């Protein structure tokens, strides 16, 4: 790596042949582009890790805005919500099946925090495209009656989702919702959490739980 002193290049950034010019703290630097040997072959572990990364990334990218909200309390040092969600998923939601990474959507976490979930959470289909989520009412651990239920319905196949954040309090014991035709039921999953709104309007979440698929 070298510092550029030539005034003709001091404002340039990008690639020039096998050289890369970039700016850092107002100064322009130049370095040689890293290259791999023509006979380089990634190991089986590297291939597995790369494939697992792609699998998780493709699943989570469509809900990046939701993850930014659900993990906001823990983002720092340039890490965003999607980074934290991917890290969790790679460790807990992907299994090695004969060298092929398999992602289990029910193990995905879409928000995180230290509030308690309510016991007895259950997803019930009431009518066509009409569902209810039920839970036991009680202030167990860090749970409070004033906590708000937070629901994400996400279909990774169509990459569409719906967030339900309508101020239904924990003390109510249930939340009912109807899905419009734009959201496919087949392949859709329901994730639930609770959050508490602090005085500075920051949200303190529980960890999310997947209640299963819609169909």
PDB file of N, CA and C in Angstrom, residues 32-89:
ATOM      1  N   UNK A  32      -2.073  -2.925  -4.701  1.00  0.00           N
ATOM      2  CA  UNK A  32      -2.238  -3.902  -5.766  1.00  0.00           C
ATOM      3  C   UNK A  32      -3.445  -4.785  -5.470  1.00  0.00           C
ATOM      4  N   UNK A  33      -4.247  -5.023  -6.501  1.00  0.00           N
ATOM      5  CA  UNK A  33      -5.443  -5.844  -6.343  1.00  0.00           C
ATOM      6  C   UNK A  33      -5.045  -7.280  -6.029  1.00  0.00           C
ATOM      7  N   UNK A  34      -5.688  -7.828  -5.013  1.00  0.00           N
ATOM      8  CA  UNK A  34      -5.395  -9.214  -4.636  1.00  0.00           C
ATOM      9  C   UNK A  34      -5.869 -10.162  -5.732  1.00  0.00           C
ATOM     10  N   UNK A  35      -5.057 -11.115  -6.063  1.00  0.00           N
ATOM     11  CA  UNK A  35      -5.418 -12.105  -7.083  1.00  0.00           C
ATOM     12  C   UNK A  35      -5.222 -13.508  -6.542  1.00  0.00           C
ATOM     13  N   UNK A  36      -5.988 -14.430  -7.087  1.00  0.00           N
ATOM     14  CA  UNK A  36      -5.864 -15.821  -6.687  1.00  0.00           C
ATOM     15  C   UNK A  36      -5.156 -16.603  -7.779  1.00  0.00           C
ATOM     16  N   UNK A  37      -4.445 -17.568  -7.349  1.00  0.00           N
ATOM     17  CA  UNK A  37      -3.770 -18.428  -8.313  1.00  0.00           C
ATOM     18  C   UNK A  37      -4.799 -19.137  -9.180  1.00  0.00           C
ATOM     19  N   UNK A  38      -4.437 -19.343 -10.455  1.00  0.00           N
ATOM     20  CA  UNK A  38      -5.365 -19.975 -11.397  1.00  0.00           C
ATOM     21  C   UNK A  38      -5.764 -21.376 -10.951  1.00  0.00           C
ATOM     22  N   UNK A  39      -4.886 -22.026 -10.197  1.00  0.00           N
ATOM     23  CA  UNK A  39      -5.184 -23.384  -9.761  1.00  0.00           C
ATOM     24  C   UNK A  39      -5.752 -23.429  -8.347  1.00  0.00           C
ATOM     25  N   UNK A  40      -6.206 -22.261  -7.847  1.00  0.00           N
ATOM     26  CA  UNK A  40      -6.798 -22.221  -6.499  1.00  0.00           C
ATOM     27  C   UNK A  40      -8.104 -22.992  -6.468  1.00  0.00           C
ATOM     28  N   UNK A  41      -8.266 -23.835  -5.458  1.00  0.00           N
ATOM     29  CA  UNK A  41      -9.502 -24.589  -5.279  1.00  0.00           C
ATOM     30  C   UNK A  41      -9.932 -24.485  -3.829  1.00  0.00           C
ATOM     31  N   UNK A  42     -11.125 -23.932  -3.590  1.00  0.00           N
ATOM     32  CA  UNK A  42     -11.589 -23.826  -2.201  1.00  0.00           C
ATOM     33  C   UNK A  42     -11.824 -25.207  -1.601  1.00  0.00           C
ATOM     34  N   UNK A  43     -11.618 -25.304  -0.308  1.00  0.00           N
ATOM     35  CA  UNK A  43     -11.835 -26.570   0.385  1.00  0.00           C
ATOM     36  C   UNK A  43     -13.322 -26.846   0.522  1.00  0.00           C
ATOM     37  N   UNK A  44     -13.662 -28.063   0.913  1.00  0.00           N
ATOM     38  CA  UNK A  44     -15.062 -28.419   1.113  1.00  0.00           C
ATOM     39  C   UNK A  44     -15.686 -27.550   2.204  1.00  0.00           C
ATOM     40  N   UNK A  45     -14.893 -27.268   3.239  1.00  0.00           N
ATOM     41  CA  UNK A  45     -15.403 -26.430   4.325  1.00  0.00           C
ATOM     42  C   UNK A  45     -15.676 -25.013   3.835  1.00  0.00           C
ATOM     43  N   UNK A  46     -14.776 -24.485   2.990  1.00  0.00           N
ATOM     44  CA  UNK A  46     -14.981 -23.150   2.445  1.00  0.00           C
ATOM     45  C   UNK A  46     -16.220 -23.106   1.544  1.00  0.00           C
ATOM     46  N   UNK A  47     -16.390 -24.134   0.730  1.00  0.00           N
ATOM     47  CA  UNK A  47     -17.556 -24.200  -0.139  1.00  0.00           C
ATOM     48  C   UNK A  47     -18.844 -24.262   0.682  1.00  0.00           C
ATOM     49  N   UNK A  48     -18.830 -25.076   1.744  1.00  0.00           N
ATOM     50  CA  UNK A  48     -20.001 -25.203   2.604  1.00  0.00           C
ATOM     51  C   UNK A  48     -20.323 -23.858   3.263  1.00  0.00           C
ATOM     52  N   UNK A  49     -19.285 -23.197   3.797  1.00  0.00           N
ATOM     53  CA  UNK A  49     -19.487 -21.918   4.476  1.00  0.00           C
ATOM     54  C   UNK A  49     -20.024 -20.864   3.513  1.00  0.00           C
ATOM     55  N   UNK A  50     -19.488 -20.831   2.298  1.00  0.00           N
ATOM     56  CA  UNK A  50     -19.959 -19.871   1.299  1.00  0.00           C
ATOM     57  C   UNK A  50     -21.419 -20.117   0.929  1.00  0.00           C
ATOM     58  N   UNK A  51     -21.764 -21.378   0.747  1.00  0.00           N
ATOM     59  CA  UNK A  51     -23.139 -21.726   0.374  1.00  0.00           C
ATOM     60  C   UNK A  51     -24.108 -21.423   1.511  1.00  0.00           C
ATOM     61  N   UNK A  52     -23.674 -21.684   2.748  1.00  0.00           N
ATOM     62  CA  UNK A  52     -24.518 -21.388   3.904  1.00  0.00           C
ATOM     63  C   UNK A  52     -24.753 -19.886   4.018  1.00  0.00           C
ATOM     64  N   UNK A  53     -23.704 -19.111   3.785  1.00  0.00           N
ATOM     65  CA  UNK A  53     -23.801 -17.654   3.846  1.00  0.00           C
ATOM     66  C   UNK A  53     -24.817 -17.146   2.823  1.00  0.00           C
ATOM     67  N   UNK A  54     -24.720 -17.642   1.594  1.00  0.00           N
ATOM     68  CA  UNK A  54     -25.634 -17.229   0.528  1.00  0.00           C
ATOM     69  C   UNK A  54     -27.068 -17.623   0.868  1.00  0.00           C
ATOM     70  N   UNK A  55     -27.245 -18.829   1.405  1.00  0.00           N
ATOM     71  CA  UNK A  55     -28.582 -19.318   1.760  1.00  0.00           C
ATOM     72  C   UNK A  55     -29.240 -18.407   2.799  1.00  0.00           C
ATOM     73  N   UNK A  56     -28.499 -18.051   3.820  1.00  0.00           N
ATOM     74  CA  UNK A  56     -29.022 -17.202   4.885  1.00  0.00           C
ATOM     75  C   UNK A  56     -29.260 -15.783   4.382  1.00  0.00           C
ATOM     76  N   UNK A  57     -28.324 -15.270   3.609  1.00  0.00           N
ATOM     77  CA  UNK A  57     -28.452 -13.910   3.100  1.00  0.00           C
ATOM     78  C   UNK A  57     -29.685 -13.751   2.215  1.00  0.00           C
ATOM     79  N   UNK A  58     -29.918 -14.714   1.327  1.00  0.00           N
ATOM     80  CA  UNK A  58     -31.078 -14.651   0.447  1.00  0.00           C
ATOM     81  C   UNK A  58     -32.385 -14.701   1.230  1.00  0.00           C
ATOM     82  N   UNK A  59     -32.393 -15.428   2.337  1.00  0.00           N
ATOM     83  CA  UNK A  59     -33.604 -15.522   3.164  1.00  0.00           C
ATOM     84  C   UNK A  59     -33.871 -14.207   3.889  1.00  0.00           C
ATOM     85  N   UNK A  60     -32.825 -13.562   4.392  1.00  0.00           N
ATOM     86  CA  UNK A  60     -33.002 -12.408   5.269  1.00  0.00           C
ATOM     87  C   UNK A  60     -33.036 -11.055   4.562  1.00  0.00           C
ATOM     88  N   UNK A  61     -32.432 -10.949   3.403  1.00  0.00           N
ATOM     89  CA  UNK A  61     -32.353  -9.645   2.733  1.00  0.00           C
ATOM     90  C   UNK A  61     -33.716  -8.976   2.513  1.00  0.00           C
ATOM     91  N   UNK A  62     -34.767  -9.711   2.113  1.00  0.00           N
ATOM     92  CA  UNK A  62     -36.055  -9.046   1.897  1.00  0.00           C
ATOM     93  C   UNK A  62     -36.644  -8.403   3.155  1.00  0.00           C
ATOM     94  N   UNK A  63     -36.228  -8.838   4.336  1.00  0.00           N
ATOM     95  CA  UNK A  63     -36.762  -8.270   5.583  1.00  0.00           C
ATOM     96  C   UNK A  63     -35.681  -7.466   6.316  1.00  0.00           C
ATOM     97  N   UNK A  64     -34.751  -6.919   5.573  1.00  0.00           N
ATOM     98  CA  UNK A  64     -33.657  -6.158   6.190  1.00  0.00           C
ATOM     99  C   UNK A  64     -34.175  -5.005   7.041  1.00  0.00           C
ATOM    100  N   UNK A  65     -35.226  -4.326   6.579  1.00  0.00           N
ATOM    101  CA  UNK A  65     -35.779  -3.199   7.340  1.00  0.00           C
ATOM    102  C   UNK A  65     -36.367  -3.659   8.674  1.00  0.00           C
ATOM    103  N   UNK A  66     -36.936  -4.849   8.697  1.00  0.00           N
ATOM    104  CA  UNK A  66     -37.496  -5.401   9.940  1.00  0.00           C
ATOM    105  C   UNK A  66     -36.372  -5.765  10.903  1.00  0.00           C
ATOM    106  N   UNK A  67     -35.314  -6.342  10.385  1.00  0.00           N
ATOM    107  CA  UNK A  67     -34.181  -6.724  11.222  1.00  0.00           C
ATOM    108  C   UNK A  67     -33.488  -5.500  11.814  1.00  0.00           C
ATOM    109  N   UNK A  68     -33.480  -4.402  11.067  1.00  0.00           N
ATOM    110  CA  UNK A  68     -32.902  -3.162  11.583  1.00  0.00           C
ATOM    111  C   UNK A  68     -33.656  -2.696  12.815  1.00  0.00           C
ATOM    112  N   UNK A  69     -34.959  -2.887  12.812  1.00  0.00           N
ATOM    113  CA  UNK A  69     -35.794  -2.524  13.951  1.00  0.00           C
ATOM    114  C   UNK A  69     -35.617  -3.519  15.099  1.00  0.00           C
ATOM    115  N   UNK A  70     -35.655  -4.794  14.769  1.00  0.00           N
ATOM    116  CA  UNK A  70     -35.629  -5.828  15.802  1.00  0.00           C
ATOM    117  C   UNK A  70     -34.305  -5.986  16.522  1.00  0.00           C
ATOM    118  N   UNK A  71     -33.206  -5.582  15.873  1.00  0.00           N
ATOM    119  CA  UNK A  71     -31.878  -5.703  16.489  1.00  0.00           C
ATOM    120  C   UNK A  71     -31.238  -4.347  16.783  1.00  0.00           C
ATOM    121  N   UNK A  72     -32.021  -3.276  16.671  1.00  0.00           N
ATOM    122  CA  UNK A  72     -31.463  -1.925  16.791  1.00  0.00           C
ATOM    123  C   UNK A  72     -30.698  -1.709  18.090  1.00  0.00           C
ATOM    124  N   UNK A  73     -31.190  -2.264  19.158  1.00  0.00           N
ATOM    125  CA  UNK A  73     -30.571  -2.064  20.471  1.00  0.00           C
ATOM    126  C   UNK A  73     -29.142  -2.599  20.529  1.00  0.00           C
ATOM    127  N   UNK A  74     -28.817  -3.552  19.659  1.00  0.00           N
ATOM    128  CA  UNK A  74     -27.515  -4.224  19.740  1.00  0.00           C
ATOM    129  C   UNK A  74     -26.574  -3.850  18.594  1.00  0.00           C
ATOM    130  N   UNK A  75     -27.003  -2.925  17.737  1.00  0.00           N
ATOM    131  CA  UNK A  75     -26.148  -2.535  16.619  1.00  0.00           C
ATOM    132  C   UNK A  75     -25.111  -1.525  17.080  1.00  0.00           C
ATOM    133  N   UNK A  76     -23.877  -1.768  16.703  1.00  0.00           N
ATOM    134  CA  UNK A  76     -22.778  -0.861  17.036  1.00  0.00           C
ATOM    135  C   UNK A  76     -21.578  -1.228  16.176  1.00  0.00           C
ATOM    136  N   UNK A  77     -20.638  -0.312  16.077  1.00  0.00           N
ATOM    137  CA  UNK A  77     -19.407  -0.589  15.344  1.00  0.00           C
ATOM    138  C   UNK A  77     -19.614  -0.935  13.888  1.00  0.00           C
ATOM    139  N   UNK A  78     -20.647  -0.378  13.273  1.00  0.00           N
ATOM    140  CA  UNK A  78     -20.890  -0.637  11.861  1.00  0.00           C
ATOM    141  C   UNK A  78     -21.736  -1.865  11.590  1.00  0.00           C
ATOM    142  N   UNK A  79     -22.021  -2.649  12.623  1.00  0.00           N
ATOM    143  CA  UNK A  79     -22.871  -3.836  12.434  1.00  0.00           C
ATOM    144  C   UNK A  79     -24.327  -3.403  12.385  1.00  0.00           C
ATOM    145  N   UNK A  80     -25.052  -3.951  11.411  1.00  0.00           N
ATOM    146  CA  UNK A  80     -26.462  -3.653  11.260  1.00  0.00           C
ATOM    147  C   UNK A  80     -27.284  -4.861  11.709  1.00  0.00           C
ATOM    148  N   UNK A  81     -28.599  -4.646  11.745  1.00  0.00           N
ATOM    149  CA  UNK A  81     -29.487  -5.718  12.190  1.00  0.00           C
ATOM    150  C   UNK A  81     -29.345  -6.982  11.368  1.00  0.00           C
ATOM    151  N   UNK A  82     -29.190  -6.838  10.062  1.00  0.00           N
ATOM    152  CA  UNK A  82     -29.077  -8.021   9.210  1.00  0.00           C
ATOM    153  C   UNK A  82     -27.799  -8.796   9.509  1.00  0.00           C
ATOM    154  N   UNK A  83     -26.729  -8.100   9.899  1.00  0.00           N
ATOM    155  CA  UNK A  83     -25.496  -8.788  10.257  1.00  0.00           C
ATOM    156  C   UNK A  83     -25.699  -9.666  11.491  1.00  0.00           C
ATOM    157  N   UNK A  84     -26.392  -9.116  12.489  1.00  0.00           N
ATOM    158  CA  UNK A  84     -26.626  -9.873  13.724  1.00  0.00           C
ATOM    159  C   UNK A  84     -27.569 -11.052  13.474  1.00  0.00           C
ATOM    160  N   UNK A  85     -28.584 -10.822  12.646  1.00  0.00           N
ATOM    161  CA  UNK A  85     -29.526 -11.900  12.331  1.00  0.00           C
ATOM    162  C   UNK A  85     -28.840 -13.009  11.543  1.00  0.00           C
ATOM    163  N   UNK A  86     -27.957 -12.633  10.618  1.00  0.00           N
ATOM    164  CA  UNK A  86     -27.229 -13.632   9.833  1.00  0.00           C
ATOM    165  C   UNK A  86     -26.275 -14.442  10.715  1.00  0.00           C
ATOM    166  N   UNK A  87     -25.605 -13.756  11.619  1.00  0.00           N
ATOM    167  CA  UNK A  87     -24.688 -14.441  12.525  1.00  0.00           C
ATOM    168  C   UNK A  87     -25.428 -15.489  13.352  1.00  0.00           C
ATOM    169  N   UNK A  88     -26.597 -15.115  13.871  1.00  0.00           N
ATOM    170  CA  UNK A  88     -27.411 -16.061  14.640  1.00  0.00           C
ATOM    171  C   UNK A  88     -27.840 -17.237  13.775  1.00  0.00           C
ATOM    172  N   UNK A  89     -28.330 -16.930  12.578  1.00  0.00           N
ATOM    173  CA  UNK A  89     -28.853 -17.969  11.696  1.00  0.00           C
ATOM    174  C   UNK A  89     -27.771 -18.967  11.293  1.00  0.00           C
TER     175      UNK A  89
END
